[in-house]
XYZ file of C-alpha atoms in Angstrom:
644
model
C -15.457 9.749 -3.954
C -17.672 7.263 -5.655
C -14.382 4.632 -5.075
C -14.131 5.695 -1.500
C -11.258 8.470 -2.215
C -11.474 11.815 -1.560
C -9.618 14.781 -1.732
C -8.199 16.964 1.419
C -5.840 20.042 1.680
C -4.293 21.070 3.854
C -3.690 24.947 3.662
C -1.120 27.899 5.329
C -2.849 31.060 4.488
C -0.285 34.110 4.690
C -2.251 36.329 7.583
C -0.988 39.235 9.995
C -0.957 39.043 13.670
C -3.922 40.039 15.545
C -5.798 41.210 12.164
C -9.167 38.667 11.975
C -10.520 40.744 9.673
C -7.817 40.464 7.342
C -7.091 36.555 7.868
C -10.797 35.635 7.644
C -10.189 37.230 3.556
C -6.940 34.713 3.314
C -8.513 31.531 4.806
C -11.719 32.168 2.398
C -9.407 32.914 -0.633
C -7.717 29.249 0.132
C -10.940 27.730 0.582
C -12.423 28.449 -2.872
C -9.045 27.391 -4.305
C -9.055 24.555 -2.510
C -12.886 23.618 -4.101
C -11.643 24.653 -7.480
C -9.322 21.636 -6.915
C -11.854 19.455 -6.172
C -10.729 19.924 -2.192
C -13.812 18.159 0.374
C -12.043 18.561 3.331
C -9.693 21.303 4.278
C -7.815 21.852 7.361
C -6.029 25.386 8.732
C -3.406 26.070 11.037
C -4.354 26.560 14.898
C -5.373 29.978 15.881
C -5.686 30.904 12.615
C -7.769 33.295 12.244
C -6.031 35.519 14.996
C -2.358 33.926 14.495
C -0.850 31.815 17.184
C 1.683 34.398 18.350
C -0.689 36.976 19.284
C 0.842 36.640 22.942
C -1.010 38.676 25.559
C -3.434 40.138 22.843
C -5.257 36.987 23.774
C -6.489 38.483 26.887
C -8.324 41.528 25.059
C -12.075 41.250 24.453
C -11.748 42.881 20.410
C -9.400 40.405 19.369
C -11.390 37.433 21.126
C -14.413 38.475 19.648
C -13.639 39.905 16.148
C -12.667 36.303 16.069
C -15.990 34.765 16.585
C -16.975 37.681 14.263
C -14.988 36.219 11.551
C -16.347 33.075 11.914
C -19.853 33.858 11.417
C -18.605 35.496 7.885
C -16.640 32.290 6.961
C -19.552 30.278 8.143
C -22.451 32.403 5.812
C -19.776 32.569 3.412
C -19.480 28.783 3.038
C -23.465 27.934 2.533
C -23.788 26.196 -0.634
C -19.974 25.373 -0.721
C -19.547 21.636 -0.574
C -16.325 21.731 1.654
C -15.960 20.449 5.407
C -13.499 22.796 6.373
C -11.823 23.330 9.911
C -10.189 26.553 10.969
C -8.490 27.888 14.439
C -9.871 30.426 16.776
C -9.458 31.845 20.360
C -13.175 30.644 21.924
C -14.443 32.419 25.515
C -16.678 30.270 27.070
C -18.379 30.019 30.881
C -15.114 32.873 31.653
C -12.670 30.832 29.981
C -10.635 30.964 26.772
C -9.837 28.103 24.726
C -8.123 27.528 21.929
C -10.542 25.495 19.183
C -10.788 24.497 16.081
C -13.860 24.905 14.183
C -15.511 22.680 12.128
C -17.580 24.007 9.261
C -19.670 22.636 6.316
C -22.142 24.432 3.917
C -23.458 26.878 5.981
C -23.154 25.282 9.592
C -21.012 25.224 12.426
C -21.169 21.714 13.325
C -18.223 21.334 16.120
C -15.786 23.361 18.010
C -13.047 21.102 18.719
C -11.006 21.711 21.892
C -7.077 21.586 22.896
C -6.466 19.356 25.490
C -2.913 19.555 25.965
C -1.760 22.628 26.546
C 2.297 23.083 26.265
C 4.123 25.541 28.911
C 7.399 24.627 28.307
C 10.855 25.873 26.190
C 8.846 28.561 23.832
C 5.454 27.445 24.800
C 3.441 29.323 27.541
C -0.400 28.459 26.315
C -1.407 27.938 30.262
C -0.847 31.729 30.258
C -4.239 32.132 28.039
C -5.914 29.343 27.507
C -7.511 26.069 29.579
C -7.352 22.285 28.509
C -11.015 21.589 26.911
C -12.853 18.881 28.226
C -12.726 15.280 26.523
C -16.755 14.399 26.911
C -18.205 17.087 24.479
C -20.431 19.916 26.476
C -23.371 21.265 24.688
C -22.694 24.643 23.852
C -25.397 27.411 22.344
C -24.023 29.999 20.113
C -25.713 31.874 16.892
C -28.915 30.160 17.658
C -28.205 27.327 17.872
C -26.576 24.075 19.823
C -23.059 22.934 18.751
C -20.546 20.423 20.680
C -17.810 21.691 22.205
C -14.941 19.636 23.331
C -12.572 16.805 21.842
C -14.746 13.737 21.460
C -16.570 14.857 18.550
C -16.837 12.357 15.457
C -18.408 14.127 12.352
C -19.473 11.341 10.219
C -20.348 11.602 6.372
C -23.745 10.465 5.519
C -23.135 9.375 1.955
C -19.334 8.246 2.645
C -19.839 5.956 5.684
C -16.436 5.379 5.393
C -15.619 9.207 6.287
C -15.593 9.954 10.003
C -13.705 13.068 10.767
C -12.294 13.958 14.415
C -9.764 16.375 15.315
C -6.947 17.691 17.363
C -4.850 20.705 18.018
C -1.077 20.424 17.575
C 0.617 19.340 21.144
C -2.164 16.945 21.301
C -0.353 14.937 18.820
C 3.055 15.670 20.634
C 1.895 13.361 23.984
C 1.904 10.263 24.947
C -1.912 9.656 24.591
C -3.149 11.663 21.918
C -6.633 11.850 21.558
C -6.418 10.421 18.199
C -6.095 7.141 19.382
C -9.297 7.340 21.586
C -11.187 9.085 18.490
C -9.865 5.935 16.163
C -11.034 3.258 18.760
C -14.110 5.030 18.679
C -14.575 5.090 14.511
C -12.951 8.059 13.504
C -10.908 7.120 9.731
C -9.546 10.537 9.257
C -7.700 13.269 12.160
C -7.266 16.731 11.540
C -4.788 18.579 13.464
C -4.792 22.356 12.882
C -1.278 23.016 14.194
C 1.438 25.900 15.383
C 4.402 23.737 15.449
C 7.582 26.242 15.566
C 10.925 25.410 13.184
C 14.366 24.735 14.913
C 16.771 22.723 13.227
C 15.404 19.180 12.613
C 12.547 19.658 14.070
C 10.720 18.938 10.631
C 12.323 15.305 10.001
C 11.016 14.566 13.617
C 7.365 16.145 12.828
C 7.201 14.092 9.463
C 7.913 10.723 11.492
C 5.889 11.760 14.133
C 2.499 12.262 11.370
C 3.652 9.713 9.353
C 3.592 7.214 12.597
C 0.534 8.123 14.261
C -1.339 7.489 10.941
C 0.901 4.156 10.503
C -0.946 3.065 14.147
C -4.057 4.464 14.242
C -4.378 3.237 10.307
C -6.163 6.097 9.433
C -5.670 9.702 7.281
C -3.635 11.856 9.210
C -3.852 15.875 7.726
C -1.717 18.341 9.600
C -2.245 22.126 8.382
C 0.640 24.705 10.212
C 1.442 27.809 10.856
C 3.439 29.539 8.474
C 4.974 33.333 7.357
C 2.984 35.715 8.498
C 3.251 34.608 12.348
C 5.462 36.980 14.781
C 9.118 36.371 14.433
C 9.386 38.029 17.697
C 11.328 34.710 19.117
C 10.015 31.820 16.661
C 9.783 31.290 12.668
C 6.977 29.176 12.015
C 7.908 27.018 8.776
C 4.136 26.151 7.251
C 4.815 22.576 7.269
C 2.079 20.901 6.110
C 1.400 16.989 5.450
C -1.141 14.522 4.555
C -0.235 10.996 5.743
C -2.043 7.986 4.972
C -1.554 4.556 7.053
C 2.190 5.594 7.072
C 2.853 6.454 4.233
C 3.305 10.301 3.439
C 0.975 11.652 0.428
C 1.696 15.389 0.451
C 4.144 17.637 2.139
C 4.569 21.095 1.326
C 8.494 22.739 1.250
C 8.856 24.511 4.513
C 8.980 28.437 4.456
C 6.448 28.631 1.872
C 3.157 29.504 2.436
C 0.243 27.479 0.667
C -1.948 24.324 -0.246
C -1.449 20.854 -0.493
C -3.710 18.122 -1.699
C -4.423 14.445 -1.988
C -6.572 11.929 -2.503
C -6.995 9.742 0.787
C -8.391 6.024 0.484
C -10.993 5.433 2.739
C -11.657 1.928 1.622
C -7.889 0.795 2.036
C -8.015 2.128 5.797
C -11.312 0.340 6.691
C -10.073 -2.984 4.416
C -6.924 -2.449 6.350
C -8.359 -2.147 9.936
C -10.881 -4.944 8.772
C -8.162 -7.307 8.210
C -6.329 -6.411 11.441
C -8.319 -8.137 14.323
C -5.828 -6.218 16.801
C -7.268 -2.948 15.636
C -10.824 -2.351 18.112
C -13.166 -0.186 17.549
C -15.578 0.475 20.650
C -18.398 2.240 20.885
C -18.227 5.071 23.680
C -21.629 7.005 22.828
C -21.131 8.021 26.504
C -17.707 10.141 25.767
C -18.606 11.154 22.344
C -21.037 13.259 20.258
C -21.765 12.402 16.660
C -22.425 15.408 14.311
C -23.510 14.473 10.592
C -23.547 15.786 7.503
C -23.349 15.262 3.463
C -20.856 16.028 0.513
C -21.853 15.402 -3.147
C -20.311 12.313 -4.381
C -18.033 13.587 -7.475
C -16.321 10.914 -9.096
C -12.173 11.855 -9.403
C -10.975 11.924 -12.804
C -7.078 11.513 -11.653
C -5.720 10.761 -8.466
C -3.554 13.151 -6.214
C -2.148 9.850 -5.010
C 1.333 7.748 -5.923
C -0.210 4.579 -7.528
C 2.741 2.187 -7.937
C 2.614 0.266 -10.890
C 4.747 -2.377 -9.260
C 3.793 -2.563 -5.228
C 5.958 -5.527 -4.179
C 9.115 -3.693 -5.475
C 10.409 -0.745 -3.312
C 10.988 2.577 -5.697
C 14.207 3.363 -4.765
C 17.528 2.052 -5.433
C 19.268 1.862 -2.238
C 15.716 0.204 -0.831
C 14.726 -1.733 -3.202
C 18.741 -3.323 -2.881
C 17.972 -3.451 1.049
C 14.701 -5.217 0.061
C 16.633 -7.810 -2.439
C 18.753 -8.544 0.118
C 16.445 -9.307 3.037
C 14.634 -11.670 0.956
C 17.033 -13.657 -0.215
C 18.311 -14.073 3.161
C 14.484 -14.938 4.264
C 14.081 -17.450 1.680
C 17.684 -19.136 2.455
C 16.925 -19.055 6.505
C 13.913 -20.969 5.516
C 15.532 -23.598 3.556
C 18.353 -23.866 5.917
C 16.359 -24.773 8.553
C 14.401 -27.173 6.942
C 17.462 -28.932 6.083
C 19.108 -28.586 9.005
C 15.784 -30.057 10.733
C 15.575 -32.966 8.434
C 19.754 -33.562 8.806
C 19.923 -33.917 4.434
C 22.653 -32.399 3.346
C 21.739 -32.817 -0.255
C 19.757 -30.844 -2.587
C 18.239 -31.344 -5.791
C 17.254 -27.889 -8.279
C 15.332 -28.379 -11.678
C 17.152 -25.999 -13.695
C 15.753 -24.859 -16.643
C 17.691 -21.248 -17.188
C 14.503 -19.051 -16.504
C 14.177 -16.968 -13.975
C 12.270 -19.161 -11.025
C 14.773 -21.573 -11.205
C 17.452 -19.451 -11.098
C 16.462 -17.933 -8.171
C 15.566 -21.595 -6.195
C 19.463 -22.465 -7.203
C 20.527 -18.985 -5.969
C 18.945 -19.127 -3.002
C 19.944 -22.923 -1.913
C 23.453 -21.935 -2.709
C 22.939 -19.383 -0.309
C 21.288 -21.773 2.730
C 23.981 -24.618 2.013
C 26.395 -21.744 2.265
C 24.920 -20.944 5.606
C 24.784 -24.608 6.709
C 28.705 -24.829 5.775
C 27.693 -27.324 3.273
C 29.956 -27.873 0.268
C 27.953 -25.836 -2.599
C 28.754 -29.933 -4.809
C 26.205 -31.173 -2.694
C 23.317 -29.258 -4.818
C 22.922 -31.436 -7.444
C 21.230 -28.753 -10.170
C 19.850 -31.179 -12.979
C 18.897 -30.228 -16.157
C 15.754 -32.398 -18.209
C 15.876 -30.883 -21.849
C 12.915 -32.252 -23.734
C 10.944 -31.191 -27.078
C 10.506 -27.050 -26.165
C 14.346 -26.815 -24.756
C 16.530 -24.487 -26.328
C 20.085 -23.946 -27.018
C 20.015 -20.776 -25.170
C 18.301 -21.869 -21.878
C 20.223 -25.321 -21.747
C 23.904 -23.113 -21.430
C 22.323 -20.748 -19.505
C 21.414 -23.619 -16.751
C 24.842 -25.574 -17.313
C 27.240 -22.417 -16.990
C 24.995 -21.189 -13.985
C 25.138 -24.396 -12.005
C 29.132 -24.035 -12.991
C 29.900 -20.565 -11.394
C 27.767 -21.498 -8.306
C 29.877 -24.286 -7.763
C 26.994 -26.986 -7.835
C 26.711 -30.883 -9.612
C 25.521 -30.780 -12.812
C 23.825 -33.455 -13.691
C 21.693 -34.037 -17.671
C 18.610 -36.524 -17.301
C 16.759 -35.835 -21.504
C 13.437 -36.775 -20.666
C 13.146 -36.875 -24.797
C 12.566 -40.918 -24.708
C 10.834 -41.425 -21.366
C 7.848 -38.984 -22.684
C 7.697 -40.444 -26.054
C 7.155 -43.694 -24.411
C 4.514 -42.010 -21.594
C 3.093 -40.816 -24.940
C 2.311 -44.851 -26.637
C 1.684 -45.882 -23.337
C -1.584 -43.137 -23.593
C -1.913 -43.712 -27.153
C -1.342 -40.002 -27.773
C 0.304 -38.634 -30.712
C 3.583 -36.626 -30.661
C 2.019 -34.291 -33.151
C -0.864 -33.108 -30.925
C 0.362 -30.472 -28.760
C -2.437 -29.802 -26.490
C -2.155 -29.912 -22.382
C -1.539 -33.668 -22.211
C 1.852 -32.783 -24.463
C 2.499 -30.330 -22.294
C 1.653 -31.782 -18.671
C 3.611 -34.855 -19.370
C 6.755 -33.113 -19.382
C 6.319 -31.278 -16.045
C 5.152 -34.539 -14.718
C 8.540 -36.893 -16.204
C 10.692 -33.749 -14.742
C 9.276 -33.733 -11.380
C 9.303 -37.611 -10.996
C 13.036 -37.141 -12.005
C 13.740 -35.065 -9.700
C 11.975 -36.669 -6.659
C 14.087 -39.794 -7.626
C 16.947 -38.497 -7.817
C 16.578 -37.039 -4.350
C 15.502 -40.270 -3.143
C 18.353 -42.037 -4.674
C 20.610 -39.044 -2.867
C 19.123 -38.481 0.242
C 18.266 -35.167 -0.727
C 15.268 -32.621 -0.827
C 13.758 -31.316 -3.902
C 13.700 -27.487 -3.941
C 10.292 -25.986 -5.835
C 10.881 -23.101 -7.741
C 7.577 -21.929 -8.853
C 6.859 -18.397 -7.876
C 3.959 -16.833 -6.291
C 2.518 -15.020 -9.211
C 2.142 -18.110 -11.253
C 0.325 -19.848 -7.858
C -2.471 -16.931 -8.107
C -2.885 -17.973 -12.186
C -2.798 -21.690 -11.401
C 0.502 -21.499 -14.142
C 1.586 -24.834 -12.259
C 1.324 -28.671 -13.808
C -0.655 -30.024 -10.407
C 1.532 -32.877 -9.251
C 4.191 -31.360 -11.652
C 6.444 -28.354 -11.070
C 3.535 -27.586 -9.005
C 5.477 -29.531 -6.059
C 8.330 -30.025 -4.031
C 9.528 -30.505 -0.911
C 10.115 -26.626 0.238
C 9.225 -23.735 -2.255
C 11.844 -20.933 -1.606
C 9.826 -19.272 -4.442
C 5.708 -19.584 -2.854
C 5.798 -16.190 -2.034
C 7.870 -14.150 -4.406
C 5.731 -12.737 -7.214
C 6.740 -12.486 -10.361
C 7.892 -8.872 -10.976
C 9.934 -9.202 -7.930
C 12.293 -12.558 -9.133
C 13.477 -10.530 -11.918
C 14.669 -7.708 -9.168
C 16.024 -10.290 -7.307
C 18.121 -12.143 -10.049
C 19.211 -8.355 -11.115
C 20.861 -7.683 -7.292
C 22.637 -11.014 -7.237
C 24.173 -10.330 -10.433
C 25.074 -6.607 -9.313
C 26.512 -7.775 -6.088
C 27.828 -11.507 -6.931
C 31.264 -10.049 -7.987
C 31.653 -12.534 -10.229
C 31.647 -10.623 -14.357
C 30.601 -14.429 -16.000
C 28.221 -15.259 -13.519
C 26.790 -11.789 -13.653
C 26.656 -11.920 -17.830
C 24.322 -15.096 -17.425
C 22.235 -13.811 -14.915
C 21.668 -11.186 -17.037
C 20.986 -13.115 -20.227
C 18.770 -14.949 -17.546
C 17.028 -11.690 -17.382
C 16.805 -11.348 -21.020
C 15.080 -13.872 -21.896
C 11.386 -14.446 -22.529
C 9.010 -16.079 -19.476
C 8.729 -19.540 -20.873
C 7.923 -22.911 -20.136
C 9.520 -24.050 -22.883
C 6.446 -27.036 -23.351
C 6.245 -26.597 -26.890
C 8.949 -26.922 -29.926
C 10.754 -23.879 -30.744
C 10.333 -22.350 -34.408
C 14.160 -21.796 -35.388
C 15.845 -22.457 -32.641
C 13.804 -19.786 -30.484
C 11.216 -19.755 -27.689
C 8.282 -20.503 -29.407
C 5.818 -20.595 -26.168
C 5.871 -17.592 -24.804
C 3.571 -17.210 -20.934
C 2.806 -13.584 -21.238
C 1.495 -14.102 -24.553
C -0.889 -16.527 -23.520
C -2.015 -15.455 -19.834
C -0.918 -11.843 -20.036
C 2.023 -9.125 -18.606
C 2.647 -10.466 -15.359
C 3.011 -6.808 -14.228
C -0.778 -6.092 -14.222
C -1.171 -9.434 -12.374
C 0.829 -8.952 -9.573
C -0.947 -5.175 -9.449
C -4.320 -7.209 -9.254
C -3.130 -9.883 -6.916
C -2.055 -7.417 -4.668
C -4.904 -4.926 -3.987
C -7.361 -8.378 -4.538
C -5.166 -9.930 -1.803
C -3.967 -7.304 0.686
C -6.837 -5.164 0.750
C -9.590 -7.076 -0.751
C -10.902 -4.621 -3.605
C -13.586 -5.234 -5.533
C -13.102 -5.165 -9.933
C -13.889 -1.776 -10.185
C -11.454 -0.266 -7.762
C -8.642 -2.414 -9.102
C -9.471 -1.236 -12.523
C -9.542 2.394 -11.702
C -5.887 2.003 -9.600
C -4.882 0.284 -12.545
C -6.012 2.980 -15.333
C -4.157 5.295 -13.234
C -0.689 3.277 -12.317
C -0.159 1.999 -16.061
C -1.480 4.912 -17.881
C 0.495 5.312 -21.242
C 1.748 1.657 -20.721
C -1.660 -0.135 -21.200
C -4.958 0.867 -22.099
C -8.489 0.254 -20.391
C -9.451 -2.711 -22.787
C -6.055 -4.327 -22.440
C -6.318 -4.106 -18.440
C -10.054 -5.027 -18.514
C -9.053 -8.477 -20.125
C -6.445 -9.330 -18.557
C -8.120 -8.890 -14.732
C -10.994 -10.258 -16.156
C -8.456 -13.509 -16.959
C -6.889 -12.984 -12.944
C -10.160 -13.538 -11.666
C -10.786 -16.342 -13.840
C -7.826 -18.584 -12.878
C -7.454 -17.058 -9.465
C -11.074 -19.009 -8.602
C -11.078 -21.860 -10.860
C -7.276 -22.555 -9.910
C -7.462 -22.649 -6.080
C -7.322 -26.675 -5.573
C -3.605 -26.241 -6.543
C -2.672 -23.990 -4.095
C -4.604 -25.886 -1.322
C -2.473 -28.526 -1.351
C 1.077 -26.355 -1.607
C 4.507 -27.594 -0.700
C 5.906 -25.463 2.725
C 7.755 -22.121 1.898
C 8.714 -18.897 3.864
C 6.249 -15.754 3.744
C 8.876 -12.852 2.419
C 6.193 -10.173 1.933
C 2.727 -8.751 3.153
C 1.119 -10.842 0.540
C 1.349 -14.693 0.133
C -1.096 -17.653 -1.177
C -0.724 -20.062 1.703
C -3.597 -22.477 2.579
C -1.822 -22.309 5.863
C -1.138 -18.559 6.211
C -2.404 -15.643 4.435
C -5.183 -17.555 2.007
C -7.653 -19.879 3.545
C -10.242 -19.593 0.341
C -12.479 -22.562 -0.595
C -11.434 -24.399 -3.577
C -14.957 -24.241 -5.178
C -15.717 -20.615 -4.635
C -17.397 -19.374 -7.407
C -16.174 -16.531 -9.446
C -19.554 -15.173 -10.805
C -20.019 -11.999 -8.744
C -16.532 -10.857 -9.566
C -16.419 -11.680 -13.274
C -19.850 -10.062 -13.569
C -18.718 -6.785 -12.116
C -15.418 -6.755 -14.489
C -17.695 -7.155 -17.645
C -19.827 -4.332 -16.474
C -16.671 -2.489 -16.846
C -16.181 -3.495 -19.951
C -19.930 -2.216 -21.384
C -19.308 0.975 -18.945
C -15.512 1.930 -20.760
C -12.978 3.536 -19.642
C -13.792 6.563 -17.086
């Protein structure tokens, strides 16, 4: 909780029908479990504590108020148990029963939230028993003392601004305004919906979408606790399909036709970074239609998440979509460049090919546009600039991949033109420090915008995004172009990409070099190789680019501070990397992230592939003398603090 996560459940006690006595036992059994877990906020099915299929039992006074009998108990049972926990009832009020949901923390009833819809149709007949509660909250006295009563009730956490609780009771969900989306406008982060949704065939693949969706638009946590065995099988089987959703995404679902708990960890900071960054998403203030109820929970720090923390979040999990991922990129990235061509009228393109992975991909994907264009694939001239750090195996990887794709090959050695850059500056050949290095990005690029001059061509930048957030770019070297297919592809993703097109290309030699492609080491290949092999090595020297593109996401997308990057990061590479090794190398992010952002203000056009890109047009307008001290000062308190 101290990060902004916490922990919900959402539980299916096994109860009998019409026995309060002996659900109120069940629900407080799964309660304490829950807290054992580390649970702050559980959620029941509707009409728990009675069971929803009680029928016309509904309309006699024991049951009703054995009920409200119950909920006292669970109520003085719950005083000094940190839990915010809400639980279905049948509620009489002014002559009128209603079907609520009870909100309870430590002692106190703070809420009982009201049904609004109420379903009389197929196996539904609710209108039979109960009435639709009323949206603007009604003061209500009960037990001594004043609680709201209706369905615009926010509770809000104290201590965890970022928790604001509202609920709703299964069909609510099911309409076409739920009152979810008037309790998000008005603040609410997480819904509750204690639920009696009935199984038929399918109906769970609908209800999952249907969760998963509503917390997808209201961008919120979405925790949906059902009925389950114990429920009369009369005419229905009730299922006890439970799920936790967060902004879309599912975190927890329990297997149907079991009874029990589920739990996981929502993050509240992602949903308020998330609605923060979405200026469609408006959050009003309707004090007149809703009553705020507050209270505390102890902030407990989470040793390990109940929460999928993907080690790689630009590359889908799956096979079959992470290929439908591969595939729509490519295709983004050649539409791009085809229409930048086709706008300009050149017919000509020019690829520095260098047989690493960036430049792989450029040529892949401009064989792919040209193909689009019905433009002979000879009209990419791929050209190839070996120089001090080039090596055997990188030089036929570039010739026999420009062969198979059907391109010009064409050899400029940039060997003698450096060398005489070098006496020009009076530097010597045997210091190898950035000016060795710079001048050979520098010769290439001036190559290559010649030769497209000469041609009538475009040069085609293949520097990736992932080395844009480091500032890994020679400015005015391989740092420009004339259209980046690459500005927006991290790292971690290329390789994927360069792995479908040699799974799909059909071609067995074309997919052996691709995957030698693969094989080899991230290099700029600056620097003279020691026996024939890569001697420069970029992972070496500005670290994994798999923990980069982990901090450039969360730093980008959701705009996380050090210490909540660190702690997803402990968790997502744990066993891979330890907390020292992921301390230095964010610590080395933020470092070149600020200190680098004068190259990408001034970037080359590109297409946007993913829900993260470096832009100064787009997706990053950032200053490019920010300073980085605030940052950097948090990620070497880290460092004194350890490892959690």
């Amino acid at each position: 909780m101290k990060d902004g996560f916490i922990r919900v459940a959402a539980a299916t006690p096994d109860i009998k029908v019409a026995d309060p006595v002996y659900n109120e036992a069940q629900v407080w059994n799964m309660i304490e479990e829950g807290e054992k877990n580390g649970a702050k906020l559980m959620v029941f099915p509707e009409l728990c504590l009675t069971g929803y299929t009680c029928g016309d039992l509904f309309h006699q006074d024991i049951l009703v108020d054995t009920a409200a009998d119950m909920l006292k108990k669970l109520i003085r049972r719950s005083e000094g148990h940190d839990v915010l926990f809400f639980v279905g009832l049948p509620w009489m009020k002014d002559g009128k029963l209603y079907n609520v949901a009870a909100a309870v923390h430590d002692g106190e009833l703070l809420a009982l939230i009201t049904k609004k819809n109420i379903p009389n149709y197929s196996e539904f007949y609710e209108l039979r028993h109960f009435t639709p509660g009323p949206d603007v909250p009604e003061p209500m006295e009960w037990d001594g003392r004043i609680v709201p009563f209706g369905s615009g009730i926010l509770l809000r956490c104290v201590n965890l601004p970022e928790l604001v609780v509202a609920g709703e009771i299964c069909e609510d969900v099911w309409v076409m305004d739920p009152p979810s989306i008037s309790h998000a406008r008005a603040g609410a982060t997480v819904i509750v919906n204690c639920s009696a949704s009935s199984e038929t065939a399918g109906k769970h693949v609908y209800r999952r979408s249907l969760i998963a969706g509503q917390s997808a638009r209201l961008v919120c946590g979405y925790i949906c606790a059902n009925a389950g065995e114990g429920e009369s099988t009369q005419d229905l089987v009730f299922g006890g399909h439970d799920l936790i959703a967060e902004n879309g995404t599912v975190l927890a679902e329990s297997r149907r036709f079991e009874n029990g708990m589920i739990l996981a960890d929502l993050d509240l900071k992602r949903i308020c970074s998330e609605r923060r960054r979405m200026t469609t998403f408006q959050v009003e203030n309707p004090r007149e239609q809703y009553d705020y109820m507050d209270f505390e929970l102890e902030m407990e720090d989470l040793k390990e998440l109940k929460r999928p923390v993907d080690p790689s979040p630009f590359i889908p999990s799956g096979a079959a979509e992470r290929n439908e991922r591969c595939e729509e990129i490519l295709t983004i990235q050649a539409l791009g460049l085809k229409k930048r061509l086709a706008h300009t009228g050149c017919t000509q393109a020019v690829v520095g090919i260098s047989g690493g992975l960036d430049s792989t991909l450029a040529l892949l994907v401009t064989a792919r546009a040209f193909d689009m264009l019905k433009i002979p694939r000879e009209k990419i001239l791929s050209v190839t600039m070996p120089c001090f750090g080039t090596t055997d195996r990188t030089y036929k990887n570039a010739c026999l991949l420009t062969k198979k794709l059907g391109a010009e090959l064409k050899e400029v050695s940039i060997k003698e033109a450096v060398a005489v850059h070098f006496r020009d500056l009076g530097h010597s050949m045997d210091d190898h420090d950035v000016t060795y290095e710079n001048s050979q990005a520098r010769e290439r690029t001036q190559v290559l915008m010649d030769l497209a001059n000469e041609n009538g061509g475009m040069v085609i930048g293949t520097g990736d995004m992932s080395e844009l957030a480091l500032g890994w770019a020679t400015y005015n070297g391989d740092h420009m172009s004339m259209y980046g297919v690459n500005a927006s592809v991290p790292k971690t993703l290329v390789r994927h990409l360069v792995r479908y097109y040699a799974d799909t290309c059909g071609d067995e030699e074309l997919k052996d070099v691709l995957y030698d492609i693969l094989d080899t080491p991230v290099s700029p290949e600056l620097l003279p190789p020691e026996d024939g092999v890569i001697s420069q090595k970029t992972e070496d020297l500005v670290g994994p680019y798999e923990l980069h593109d982990f901090f450039m996401y969360y730093i980008l997308r959701y705009g996380y501070r050090p210490s909540r990057i660190f702690r997803l990061a402990e968790t997502a590479f744990a066993g891979i990397y330890d907390s020292t090794v992921i301390l230095k190398w964010l610590k080395t992010f933020y470092r070149r992230f600020f200190s680098q952002q004068f190259k990408r203000s001034c970037l080359p056009d590109g297409p946007k592939v993913g829900s993260v890109a470096v832009s100064p047009r787009g997706d990053l307008r950032m200053p490019s003398d920010a300073a980085a001290r605030i940052w950097l000062e948090e990620a070497e308190s880290l460092m004194a603090e350890g490892s959690r």
